[in-house]
Coordinates of C-alpha atoms and ligand atoms in Angstrom, one line a residue:
M159 CA 5.7 -18.7 -22.7
A160 CA 4.6 -19.6 -19.1
S161 CA 0.9 -20.0 -18.6
L162 CA -0.3 -18.8 -15.2
Q163 CA -3.1 -20.4 -13.3
S164 CA -5.6 -19.4 -10.6
Y165 CA -6.0 -21.4 -7.4
L166 CA -9.7 -22.0 -6.8
S167 CA -11.6 -24.4 -4.6
G168 CA -8.3 -26.1 -3.7
A169 CA -7.0 -26.7 -7.3
W170 CA -4.8 -24.9 -9.8
T171 CA -6.9 -24.2 -12.9
S172 CA -6.5 -22.3 -16.2
G173 CA -9.0 -19.9 -17.8
A174 CA -10.1 -20.1 -21.4
G175 CA -10.5 -17.6 -24.2
K176 CA -8.5 -14.4 -24.7
Q177 CA -5.3 -14.4 -22.7
N178 CA -3.7 -11.3 -20.9
V179 CA 0.0 -11.2 -21.8
L180 CA 2.5 -10.2 -19.1
V181 CA 5.6 -8.5 -20.5
N182 CA 9.1 -7.5 -19.4
P183 CA 8.7 -3.6 -19.2
S184 CA 12.4 -3.1 -20.1
T185 CA 12.4 -5.1 -23.3
E186 CA 8.6 -5.5 -24.0
E187 CA 9.2 -9.3 -24.4
P188 CA 6.2 -11.5 -23.4
L189 CA 6.9 -13.5 -20.3
A190 CA 3.6 -15.2 -19.4
E191 CA -0.1 -15.3 -20.1
T192 CA -3.2 -15.7 -18.0
S193 CA -7.0 -15.6 -18.2
T194 CA -9.8 -16.1 -15.7
E195 CA -12.5 -16.6 -18.4
G196 CA -14.9 -19.4 -17.7
L197 CA -13.5 -20.1 -14.2
D198 CA -15.9 -20.9 -11.3
L199 CA -15.4 -17.8 -9.2
A200 CA -18.7 -18.3 -7.4
G201 CA -17.7 -21.8 -6.5
T202 CA -14.5 -20.7 -4.8
L203 CA -16.4 -18.0 -2.9
A204 CA -18.8 -20.6 -1.7
Q205 CA -16.0 -23.0 -0.7
A206 CA -14.2 -20.2 1.2
R207 CA -17.4 -19.4 3.1
A208 CA -18.3 -23.0 3.8
K209 CA -14.9 -24.5 4.6
G210 CA -12.2 -21.8 4.9
G211 CA -14.1 -19.6 7.4
P212 CA -15.1 -22.4 9.8
A213 CA -11.6 -23.9 9.7
L214 CA -9.9 -20.6 10.5
R215 CA -12.5 -19.6 13.2
A216 CA -11.8 -23.0 14.9
L217 CA -8.2 -22.0 15.4
T218 CA -6.9 -19.7 18.2
F219 CA -4.9 -16.5 17.4
E220 CA -1.8 -18.4 18.3
Q221 CA -2.6 -21.2 15.9
R222 CA -3.3 -18.8 13.0
A223 CA 0.0 -17.1 13.9
E224 CA 1.8 -20.4 13.2
I225 CA 0.3 -20.4 9.6
L226 CA 1.6 -16.9 9.0
K227 CA 5.1 -17.9 10.2
R228 CA 5.2 -20.6 7.6
L229 CA 4.0 -18.3 4.9
A230 CA 6.6 -15.7 5.9
K231 CA 9.3 -18.3 5.7
A232 CA 8.2 -19.5 2.3
V233 CA 8.6 -15.9 1.0
G234 CA 12.0 -15.4 2.7
D235 CA 13.4 -18.7 1.5
A236 CA 12.5 -17.9 -2.1
R237 CA 13.9 -14.4 -1.9
E238 CA 16.4 -14.7 -4.8
E239 CA 13.9 -16.3 -7.2
L240 CA 11.3 -13.7 -6.4
I241 CA 13.8 -10.8 -6.9
A242 CA 14.5 -12.2 -10.4
L243 CA 10.7 -12.1 -11.1
G244 CA 10.5 -8.5 -9.8
I245 CA 13.3 -7.4 -12.1
A246 CA 11.8 -9.2 -15.1
N247 CA 8.1 -8.5 -14.8
A248 CA 7.8 -5.3 -12.7
G249 CA 10.9 -3.4 -13.9
N250 CA 12.2 -3.4 -10.3
T251 CA 15.9 -2.8 -9.6
R252 CA 17.2 -5.4 -7.2
S253 CA 16.8 -3.0 -4.3
D254 CA 13.2 -2.2 -5.4
A255 CA 12.3 -6.0 -5.5
K256 CA 13.9 -6.6 -2.1
F257 CA 11.8 -3.7 -0.7
D258 CA 8.6 -5.4 -1.9
I259 CA 9.6 -9.0 -0.9
D260 CA 11.2 -8.2 2.5
G261 CA 8.1 -5.9 3.2
A262 CA 5.9 -9.0 2.5
A263 CA 7.9 -11.3 4.8
A264 CA 8.3 -8.8 7.6
T265 CA 4.6 -7.9 7.6
L266 CA 3.6 -11.6 7.8
M267 CA 6.1 -12.1 10.7
F268 CA 4.8 -9.0 12.4
Y269 CA 1.2 -10.3 12.4
A270 CA 2.5 -13.8 13.4
E271 CA 4.1 -12.3 16.5
L272 CA 1.0 -10.3 17.3
G273 CA -1.1 -13.5 17.0
T274 CA 1.3 -15.3 19.3
K275 CA 0.8 -12.5 21.8
L276 CA -3.0 -12.6 21.5
G277 CA -2.6 -16.3 22.6
T278 CA -5.1 -19.1 22.9
T279 CA -8.3 -17.1 22.6
R280 CA -10.7 -16.7 19.6
I281 CA -12.5 -13.6 20.9
L282 CA -10.7 -10.3 21.0
A283 CA -11.4 -7.8 23.8
D284 CA -11.8 -4.2 22.6
G285 CA -10.5 -2.1 25.4
E286 CA -11.5 -2.4 29.1
G287 CA -15.0 -3.6 30.2
V288 CA -17.3 -1.5 32.4
Q289 CA -19.5 -2.2 35.4
L290 CA -23.1 -1.4 34.3
G291 CA -25.2 -1.6 37.5
R292 CA -24.8 -1.4 41.2
S293 CA -23.6 -5.0 41.3
A294 CA -20.1 -5.7 40.0
R295 CA -21.6 -8.7 38.3
L296 CA -23.4 -6.7 35.7
F297 CA -20.7 -6.0 33.2
G298 CA -20.3 -4.7 29.6
Q299 CA -17.4 -5.5 27.3
H300 CA -16.8 -4.8 23.6
V301 CA -15.3 -7.7 21.7
F302 CA -14.3 -8.4 18.1
L303 CA -15.5 -11.6 16.4
P304 CA -14.4 -12.8 12.9
R305 CA -16.8 -12.0 10.2
Q306 CA -18.3 -15.2 8.7
G307 CA -17.8 -14.3 5.0
V308 CA -14.8 -13.9 2.7
A309 CA -12.2 -11.2 2.3
L310 CA -11.8 -10.3 -1.4
H311 CA -8.4 -8.6 -1.8
I312 CA -7.9 -6.6 -5.0
N313 CA -4.3 -5.3 -5.3
A314 CA -2.5 -2.7 -7.4
F315 CA 0.4 -3.6 -9.8
N316 CA 3.2 -1.8 -7.8
F317 CA 3.6 -4.2 -4.8
P318 CA 2.8 -7.7 -6.0
A319 CA 4.4 -9.3 -2.9
W320 CA 3.9 -6.8 -0.1
G321 CA 0.4 -5.7 -1.2
M322 CA -0.9 -9.3 -1.2
A323 CA 0.9 -10.4 2.0
E324 CA -0.1 -7.4 4.2
K325 CA -3.8 -7.9 3.4
L326 CA -3.6 -11.6 3.8
A327 CA -1.7 -11.5 7.1
V328 CA -4.4 -9.4 8.7
S329 CA -7.3 -11.4 7.3
L330 CA -6.0 -14.8 8.2
L331 CA -5.1 -13.7 11.7
A332 CA -8.6 -12.3 12.2
G333 CA -9.9 -15.7 11.1
V334 CA -11.3 -14.7 7.7
P335 CA -10.6 -16.7 4.4
V336 CA -9.0 -14.8 1.6
I337 CA -9.5 -14.5 -2.1
S338 CA -6.5 -12.6 -3.5
K339 CA -6.5 -11.0 -6.9
P340 CA -3.2 -9.3 -8.0
A341 CA -3.1 -6.7 -10.7
T342 CA -2.7 -8.8 -13.9
A343 CA 0.3 -6.9 -15.5
T344 CA 2.8 -7.7 -12.7
A345 CA 1.2 -10.9 -11.4
L346 CA 4.2 -13.1 -12.0
M347 CA 5.7 -12.6 -8.5
A348 CA 2.3 -12.9 -6.8
H349 CA 1.6 -16.1 -8.7
Q350 CA 4.9 -17.6 -7.6
I351 CA 4.2 -16.6 -3.9
A352 CA 0.7 -18.1 -4.1
Q353 CA 2.2 -21.4 -5.4
L354 CA 4.8 -21.3 -2.5
W355 CA 2.1 -20.6 0.1
V356 CA -0.1 -23.4 -1.2
A357 CA 2.8 -25.8 -1.2
T358 CA 3.6 -25.2 2.5
G359 CA 0.4 -27.2 3.3
A360 CA -0.1 -24.7 6.1
L361 CA -3.4 -23.2 4.8
P362 CA -6.6 -24.9 5.8
E363 CA -8.9 -26.0 3.0
G364 CA -10.7 -22.9 1.6
A365 CA -8.6 -20.4 3.5
F366 CA -6.8 -19.1 0.4
S367 CA -7.8 -18.7 -3.2
F368 CA -5.9 -16.8 -5.9
V369 CA -7.5 -15.2 -9.0
C370 CA -4.8 -14.6 -11.6
G371 CA -6.4 -12.2 -14.1
G372 CA -9.7 -10.3 -14.3
A373 CA -12.0 -10.3 -11.2
G374 CA -15.0 -11.4 -13.3
N375 CA -18.2 -11.0 -11.4
L376 CA -16.6 -11.6 -7.9
V377 CA -17.4 -8.2 -6.5
S378 CA -21.1 -8.4 -7.4
L379 CA -21.3 -11.7 -5.4
L380 CA -20.2 -10.2 -2.1
T381 CA -22.8 -9.9 0.8
G382 CA -23.0 -8.7 4.3
Q383 CA -20.4 -10.8 6.1
D384 CA -17.8 -10.3 3.3
V385 CA -15.1 -7.7 3.1
L386 CA -13.8 -6.0 0.0
A387 CA -10.2 -4.6 0.5
F388 CA -9.2 -2.7 -2.7
T389 CA -5.9 -1.0 -3.5
G390 CA -5.6 0.8 -6.8
S391 CA -6.7 4.0 -8.6
G392 CA -9.4 6.3 -7.3
S393 CA -11.4 5.8 -10.6
T394 CA -11.5 2.0 -10.3
A395 CA -12.4 2.3 -6.6
A396 CA -15.3 4.8 -7.4
M397 CA -16.6 2.4 -10.0
L398 CA -16.5 -0.6 -7.7
R399 CA -18.2 1.3 -4.8
R400 CA -21.1 2.0 -7.1
Q401 CA -21.9 -1.7 -7.4
E402 CA -25.4 -2.1 -6.0
N403 CA -24.9 -5.3 -3.9
L404 CA -22.2 -3.5 -1.9
A405 CA -24.7 -0.8 -0.8
L406 CA -27.6 -3.2 -0.5
H407 CA -25.9 -5.6 1.8
G408 CA -23.7 -3.1 3.6
V409 CA -20.5 -4.9 2.6
H410 CA -17.5 -3.6 4.4
V411 CA -15.3 -1.9 1.8
N412 CA -11.8 -0.6 2.4
V413 CA -10.2 1.5 -0.3
E414 CA -6.6 2.4 -0.6
A415 CA -6.3 4.8 -3.6
D416 CA -4.4 7.8 -5.0
S417 CA -2.4 10.3 -2.9
L418 CA -0.6 13.5 -3.5
N419 CA 1.9 13.0 -0.6
A420 CA 4.0 16.0 0.4
A421 CA 7.4 16.7 1.9
L422 CA 7.4 20.0 3.8
L423 CA 10.6 21.9 4.8
G424 CA 9.9 24.0 7.9
P425 CA 10.6 27.7 7.6
D426 CA 13.1 27.4 10.4
V427 CA 15.4 24.9 8.5
E428 CA 18.6 26.4 7.0
A429 CA 19.9 25.2 3.7
G430 CA 22.9 22.9 4.3
S431 CA 21.8 22.0 7.9
D432 CA 21.4 18.3 9.0
T433 CA 17.6 18.7 8.9
F434 CA 17.8 20.1 5.3
N435 CA 20.0 17.2 4.2
F436 CA 17.7 14.7 5.9
F437 CA 14.7 16.2 3.9
L438 CA 16.7 16.1 0.6
G439 CA 17.7 12.5 1.1
D440 CA 14.2 11.4 1.8
V441 CA 12.8 13.4 -1.2
A442 CA 15.3 12.0 -3.7
K443 CA 14.7 8.4 -2.5
E444 CA 10.9 8.8 -2.6
L445 CA 11.0 10.2 -6.1
T446 CA 13.0 7.4 -7.7
Q447 CA 12.4 4.2 -5.6
K448 CA 10.2 1.8 -7.6
T449 CA 10.4 4.5 -10.4
G450 CA 8.0 6.6 -8.3
Q451 CA 5.3 3.9 -8.5
K452 CA 4.6 3.9 -4.8
C453 CA 1.3 5.2 -3.4
T454 CA 3.4 6.8 -0.7
A455 CA 5.9 8.5 -3.0
V456 CA 6.5 12.3 -2.6
R457 CA 4.6 14.2 -5.3
R458 CA 4.8 17.7 -3.8
I459 CA 7.8 19.3 -2.2
F460 CA 7.0 22.5 -0.2
V461 CA 9.8 24.9 0.7
Q462 CA 9.6 28.5 1.9
A463 CA 10.2 30.9 -1.0
D464 CA 13.6 31.9 0.3
R465 CA 14.9 28.3 0.4
L466 CA 13.7 27.6 -3.2
S467 CA 16.9 28.0 -5.1
A468 CA 19.0 26.1 -2.6
T469 CA 16.5 23.2 -2.6
R470 CA 16.3 23.2 -6.4
D471 CA 20.1 23.1 -6.9
A472 CA 20.6 20.4 -4.3
L473 CA 17.8 18.2 -5.6
M474 CA 18.9 18.5 -9.2
E475 CA 22.4 17.5 -8.2
R476 CA 21.1 14.4 -6.4
L477 CA 18.8 13.4 -9.3
A478 CA 21.6 13.9 -11.9
D479 CA 23.2 10.6 -10.7
V480 CA 20.1 8.4 -11.5
R481 CA 20.8 5.8 -14.2
V482 CA 17.6 4.8 -16.0
G483 CA 17.5 1.5 -17.8
N484 CA 17.0 -2.3 -17.7
P485 CA 17.4 -3.3 -14.0
A486 CA 18.9 -6.6 -15.2
D487 CA 22.1 -4.5 -15.5
E488 CA 23.3 -3.7 -12.0
K489 CA 24.5 -0.3 -13.0
V490 CA 20.9 0.8 -13.4
T491 CA 19.5 2.7 -10.4
M492 CA 15.9 3.3 -11.7
G493 CA 13.9 0.8 -13.9
P494 CA 11.1 1.4 -16.3
L495 CA 7.4 2.0 -15.5
A496 CA 5.5 -1.2 -15.2
T497 CA 3.3 -1.1 -18.3
A498 CA 2.8 0.7 -21.6
Q499 CA -0.4 2.3 -20.2
Q500 CA 1.5 3.6 -17.2
L501 CA 4.1 5.2 -19.6
A502 CA 1.3 6.9 -21.6
D503 CA -0.4 8.1 -18.3
V504 CA 2.8 9.4 -16.8
R505 CA 3.8 11.2 -20.0
A506 CA 0.4 12.8 -20.2
G507 CA 0.5 13.7 -16.5
I508 CA 3.9 15.4 -16.9
D509 CA 2.6 17.5 -19.8
R510 CA -0.4 18.5 -17.7
L511 CA 1.9 19.6 -14.9
A512 CA 4.3 21.3 -17.2
A513 CA 1.5 23.4 -18.6
K514 CA 1.3 25.1 -15.2
A515 CA 4.8 24.7 -13.8
K516 CA 8.4 25.1 -15.0
L517 CA 10.1 21.9 -16.1
L518 CA 13.5 21.7 -14.3
L519 CA 14.6 18.1 -15.0
G520 CA 13.4 15.2 -17.1
G521 CA 10.1 15.6 -18.9
S522 CA 7.7 13.5 -21.0
K523 CA 10.1 12.8 -23.9
A524 CA 11.1 9.3 -24.9
V525 CA 14.1 7.9 -23.0
E526 CA 16.4 5.1 -24.2
G527 CA 17.1 2.8 -21.2
L528 CA 20.6 1.7 -20.4
S529 CA 21.0 -2.0 -21.5
A530 CA 17.6 -2.1 -23.1
P531 CA 16.9 -2.8 -26.8
I532 CA 16.8 0.4 -28.8
G533 CA 13.3 1.9 -28.9
K534 CA 11.9 -0.6 -26.4
G535 CA 10.9 -0.3 -22.7
Y536 CA 8.6 2.0 -20.8
F537 CA 11.3 4.4 -19.6
V538 CA 10.8 7.9 -18.3
A539 CA 13.4 10.3 -16.7
P540 CA 13.2 11.5 -13.1
T541 CA 11.2 14.6 -13.5
L542 CA 11.2 17.7 -11.3
L543 CA 9.0 20.7 -11.9
E544 CA 8.6 24.0 -10.1
A545 CA 5.4 25.9 -9.5
Q546 CA 5.0 29.6 -8.8
L547 CA 4.5 31.1 -5.4
D548 CA 0.9 30.9 -4.2
T549 CA -0.3 28.2 -6.5
G550 CA -4.1 28.0 -6.4
A551 CA -5.8 25.0 -4.9
D552 CA -6.8 24.0 -8.4
H553 CA -3.2 23.7 -9.7
P554 CA -2.6 20.2 -11.2
A555 CA 0.1 19.6 -8.6
H556 CA -2.6 19.5 -6.0
T557 CA -5.2 17.7 -8.0
H558 CA -3.5 15.2 -10.3
E559 CA -1.5 12.2 -9.2
V560 CA 1.3 11.3 -11.8
F561 CA 2.2 7.7 -10.7
G562 CA 5.9 7.9 -11.7
P563 CA 9.2 9.5 -10.8
V564 CA 7.7 13.0 -10.9
A565 CA 7.4 15.7 -8.3
T566 CA 6.7 19.4 -8.2
L567 CA 8.6 21.9 -6.1
I568 CA 6.2 24.4 -4.6
P569 CA 7.3 27.6 -2.8
Y570 CA 5.1 28.8 0.1
R571 CA 4.8 32.2 1.8
D572 CA 4.2 31.3 5.4
T573 CA 2.9 28.5 7.6
P574 CA -0.8 29.1 7.2
S575 CA -0.5 29.2 3.4
L576 CA 1.6 26.0 3.6
V577 CA -1.1 24.3 5.5
S578 CA -3.9 25.3 3.1
R579 CA -1.9 24.2 0.0
V580 CA -1.0 20.8 1.5
A581 CA -4.7 20.3 2.4
A582 CA -5.6 21.1 -1.3
G583 CA -4.3 17.6 -2.1
G584 CA -7.7 16.5 -0.9
G585 CA -6.6 13.8 1.6
G586 CA -3.4 11.7 1.5
L587 CA -1.7 8.6 2.8
V588 CA 1.4 10.3 4.3
S589 CA 3.2 13.6 4.4
A590 CA 6.6 14.4 5.9
L591 CA 7.4 17.5 7.9
Y592 CA 11.1 18.5 8.6
T593 CA 11.4 21.1 11.3
D594 CA 13.2 21.8 14.6
D595 CA 10.6 24.3 15.7
R596 CA 8.0 22.8 17.9
D597 CA 5.5 25.6 17.3
V598 CA 5.7 25.1 13.6
A599 CA 5.3 21.3 14.2
R600 CA 2.1 21.9 16.2
E601 CA 0.6 24.3 13.7
V602 CA 1.3 22.0 10.7
V603 CA 0.2 18.8 12.5
M604 CA -3.0 20.4 13.6
G605 CA -3.6 21.9 10.2
I606 CA -2.8 19.0 7.8
G607 CA -3.2 16.0 10.2
P608 CA -6.9 15.5 9.5
Y609 CA -6.1 15.3 5.8
H610 CA -3.8 12.3 6.3
G611 CA -3.5 8.8 7.6
R612 CA 0.1 9.2 8.7
L613 CA 2.6 12.1 9.2
T614 CA 6.3 11.7 9.7
L615 CA 8.1 14.3 11.7
G616 CA 11.8 14.7 10.9
T617 CA 14.1 16.6 13.3
Q618 CA 17.8 17.2 13.4
K619 CA 18.1 14.6 16.2
L620 CA 16.5 11.9 13.9
A621 CA 18.7 12.6 10.9
G622 CA 20.4 9.5 9.7
Q623 CA 18.2 7.1 11.7
A624 CA 14.7 7.6 10.5
I625 CA 12.7 5.3 8.2
P626 CA 11.7 7.2 5.0
P627 CA 8.1 8.3 4.9
G628 CA 7.2 6.1 2.0
T629 CA 7.8 2.9 3.9
V630 CA 4.6 1.4 5.3
M631 CA 5.0 0.1 8.8
P632 CA 2.7 -2.7 10.0
Q633 CA 2.8 -1.1 13.5
L634 CA 1.1 2.0 12.1
L635 CA -2.0 2.8 10.1
H636 CA -1.8 2.8 6.3
G637 CA -4.6 4.6 4.5
G638 CA -5.9 8.1 4.3
P639 CA -9.1 10.2 4.0
G640 CA -10.7 11.8 0.9
R641 CA -8.8 11.2 -2.3
A642 CA -6.7 8.4 -0.6
G643 CA -9.9 6.4 -0.4
G644 CA -10.9 6.8 3.3
G645 CA -9.4 3.4 4.1
E646 CA -7.4 2.1 7.1
E647 CA -5.2 -0.9 7.0
L648 CA -2.5 -2.3 9.3
G649 CA -1.8 -0.3 12.5
A650 CA -1.0 -3.6 14.4
Q651 CA -4.1 -4.9 16.2
R652 CA -6.3 -2.0 14.8
G653 CA -6.0 -3.7 11.3
L654 CA -8.0 -6.7 12.5
A655 CA -11.1 -4.6 13.0
L656 CA -11.8 -4.5 9.2
Y657 CA -12.2 -8.3 9.2
M658 CA -14.1 -8.6 12.5
Q659 CA -17.5 -7.5 13.9
R660 CA -17.4 -5.3 17.0
V661 CA -20.1 -6.7 19.4
A662 CA -21.0 -5.3 22.8
L663 CA -21.5 -8.2 25.3
Q664 CA -23.6 -7.3 28.3
G665 CA -24.2 -9.6 31.2
D666 CA -22.5 -11.7 33.8
R667 CA -18.9 -10.6 34.3
A668 CA -17.6 -14.1 35.1
L669 CA -19.1 -15.5 32.0
I670 CA -17.8 -12.8 29.8
E671 CA -14.3 -13.1 31.2
H672 CA -14.5 -16.8 30.7
L673 CA -15.4 -16.4 27.0
L674 CA -12.5 -13.9 26.5
A675 CA -10.0 -16.3 28.1
H676 CA -10.9 -19.4 26.1
Ligands
LIG721 P1 -6.1 0.0 -11.1 O1 -6.0 0.1 -12.5 O2 -7.2 0.7 -10.4 O3 -6.1 -1.5 -10.7 C1 -6.1 -2.0 -9.4 C2 -6.7 -3.4 -9.3 O4 -8.1 -3.3 -9.6 C3 -6.1 -4.4 -10.3 O5 -6.0 -5.6 -9.6 C4 -7.1 -4.4 -11.4 O6 -7.1 -5.7 -12.1 C5 -8.4 -4.3 -10.6 N1 -9.6 -3.9 -11.3 C6 -9.7 -3.1 -12.4 N2 -11.0 -3.1 -12.8 C7 -11.6 -3.9 -12.0 C8 -13.0 -4.3 -12.0 N3 -13.9 -3.8 -12.8 N4 -13.4 -5.1 -11.0 C9 -12.6 -5.7 -10.1 N5 -11.2 -5.3 -10.1 C10 -10.8 -4.5 -11.1 O7 -4.8 0.6 -10.3 P2 -3.3 0.2 -10.7 O8 -2.9 0.9 -11.9 O9 -3.0 -1.2 -10.5 O10 -2.5 0.9 -9.5 C11 -2.1 2.3 -9.5 C12 -2.9 3.1 -8.6 O11 -3.0 2.5 -7.3 C13 -2.3 4.5 -8.3 O12 -3.3 5.5 -8.4 C14 -1.8 4.4 -6.8 O13 -1.9 5.6 -6.1 C15 -2.8 3.4 -6.3 N6 -2.2 2.7 -5.1 C16 -2.6 3.0 -3.9 C17 -2.1 2.3 -2.8 C18 -2.5 2.6 -1.4 O14 -2.2 1.8 -0.5 N7 -3.3 3.6 -1.2 C19 -1.1 1.4 -3.0 C20 -0.7 1.1 -4.3 C21 -1.2 1.8 -5.4 P3 -6.4 -5.9 -13.5 O15 -5.0 -5.6 -13.3 O16 -6.7 -7.3 -13.8 O17 -7.0 -4.8 -14.4

């Protein structure tokens, strides 16, 4: 069995004591083990602050962009090898693994291109400057400067490649060294990528560390110039936020957590129309891609009561084709859940929903996976439930995230009741509206917009050429208010702000302009 290592203070090193075992979720066979017990995490933090930060800050945006290009290439060149790891350790189908790996490479390249555009400066202007006095000389300009600490990135199990790469791309471009910690259960792909990145020789000393296993006391060591960027469950996030040092030192914390994302069919959309089929295609994809283990997957499907039966029939027909099993077999279209804990949580979540909604398809019962050993693997069927008209805001579909291929069809009465039920999700990453009525679009966007980080708007003219709502775009913000954690990542240049301090410079215009240009 492979033994995974951490990359700390410029060396690959193994932890002692009890090992965490990584398994193949289709067969339950052990694949690798790892531990961080006894490792010098404080030492790597000190090295990143002392060496990595100054080395990165000495580079211009353009030079940092060159590093990102080499890291993107390393991921792209190893695509086939990484796909195999996604199939083995994360239960990904080939297409799921490509989504993760290509997302990683594309986000690195996007930020590389942004860095090239930002050019040979090290100080970033924040908008236009202003004249402050009667003389044109007295000038004010907001700028961004790299924080002089470390970015600790804690990632979820579902996107070992993309999750790690998107955070790293933004941090390194901002000029802040990274300590990256993947979720342990699916760390095989992240570990391989970390090895490839180190082997490029592109990373300055101390700019990148990799913690393969538990985070130990790392979070408790963060201080005022550091950043904690966390992706995972709301409960872990809440526990981390309560750490005293984070409050005491005002550490910048960004949380990307749970989300009860919704797909909304506008009241104007007729069953069978192009817009209706557009909506159905997105919903079916979002439900089953990565076995529903996407923070952006659709969990709630809202349709006006008179479109309920047409939607139910069409969705059940589409989901009937899903072949659940070991993704090593190419006939399989949906793999297992990633871990035994995930399987237990998803089954319990389905039961919780089914106590208040009718089960239409799937359910919490055990599933034998195609091409998997009998009785093995963390398989669950695609599951569709149907709530009654006028569900209360306390219905579990609005309060409980089931992180698997599970969604609830929810009929609504009119647009105001639709808006209030979507908002009952308590804040989400993304929801998708399908309508060709601009008044409906305005009412819904105004009503649910403040509860979201991103909204996708599907119209007939866009059918067949839109990107599904669950795909996170580096150009646009990722994150959301409330339950979703209140975080913001990506959004092109906006994403750099997390890792930089906004400073108002006030003084001689010529001097300020000189600083910005060099
Ligand atoms: P999780 O159990 O909260 O774990 C997330 C990360 O936190 C893992 O790396 C985990 O490490 C680490 N962690 C756990 N306890 C910790 C502690 N005491 N100190 C420091 N780190 C700690 O979440 P998950 O099961 O991996 O992911 C599923 C959840 O993530 C879902 O709720 C999903 O909605 C959410 N998610 C959100 C987004 C988003 O962008 N909003 C994206 C993906 C997933 P170990 O693995 O070593 O325990």
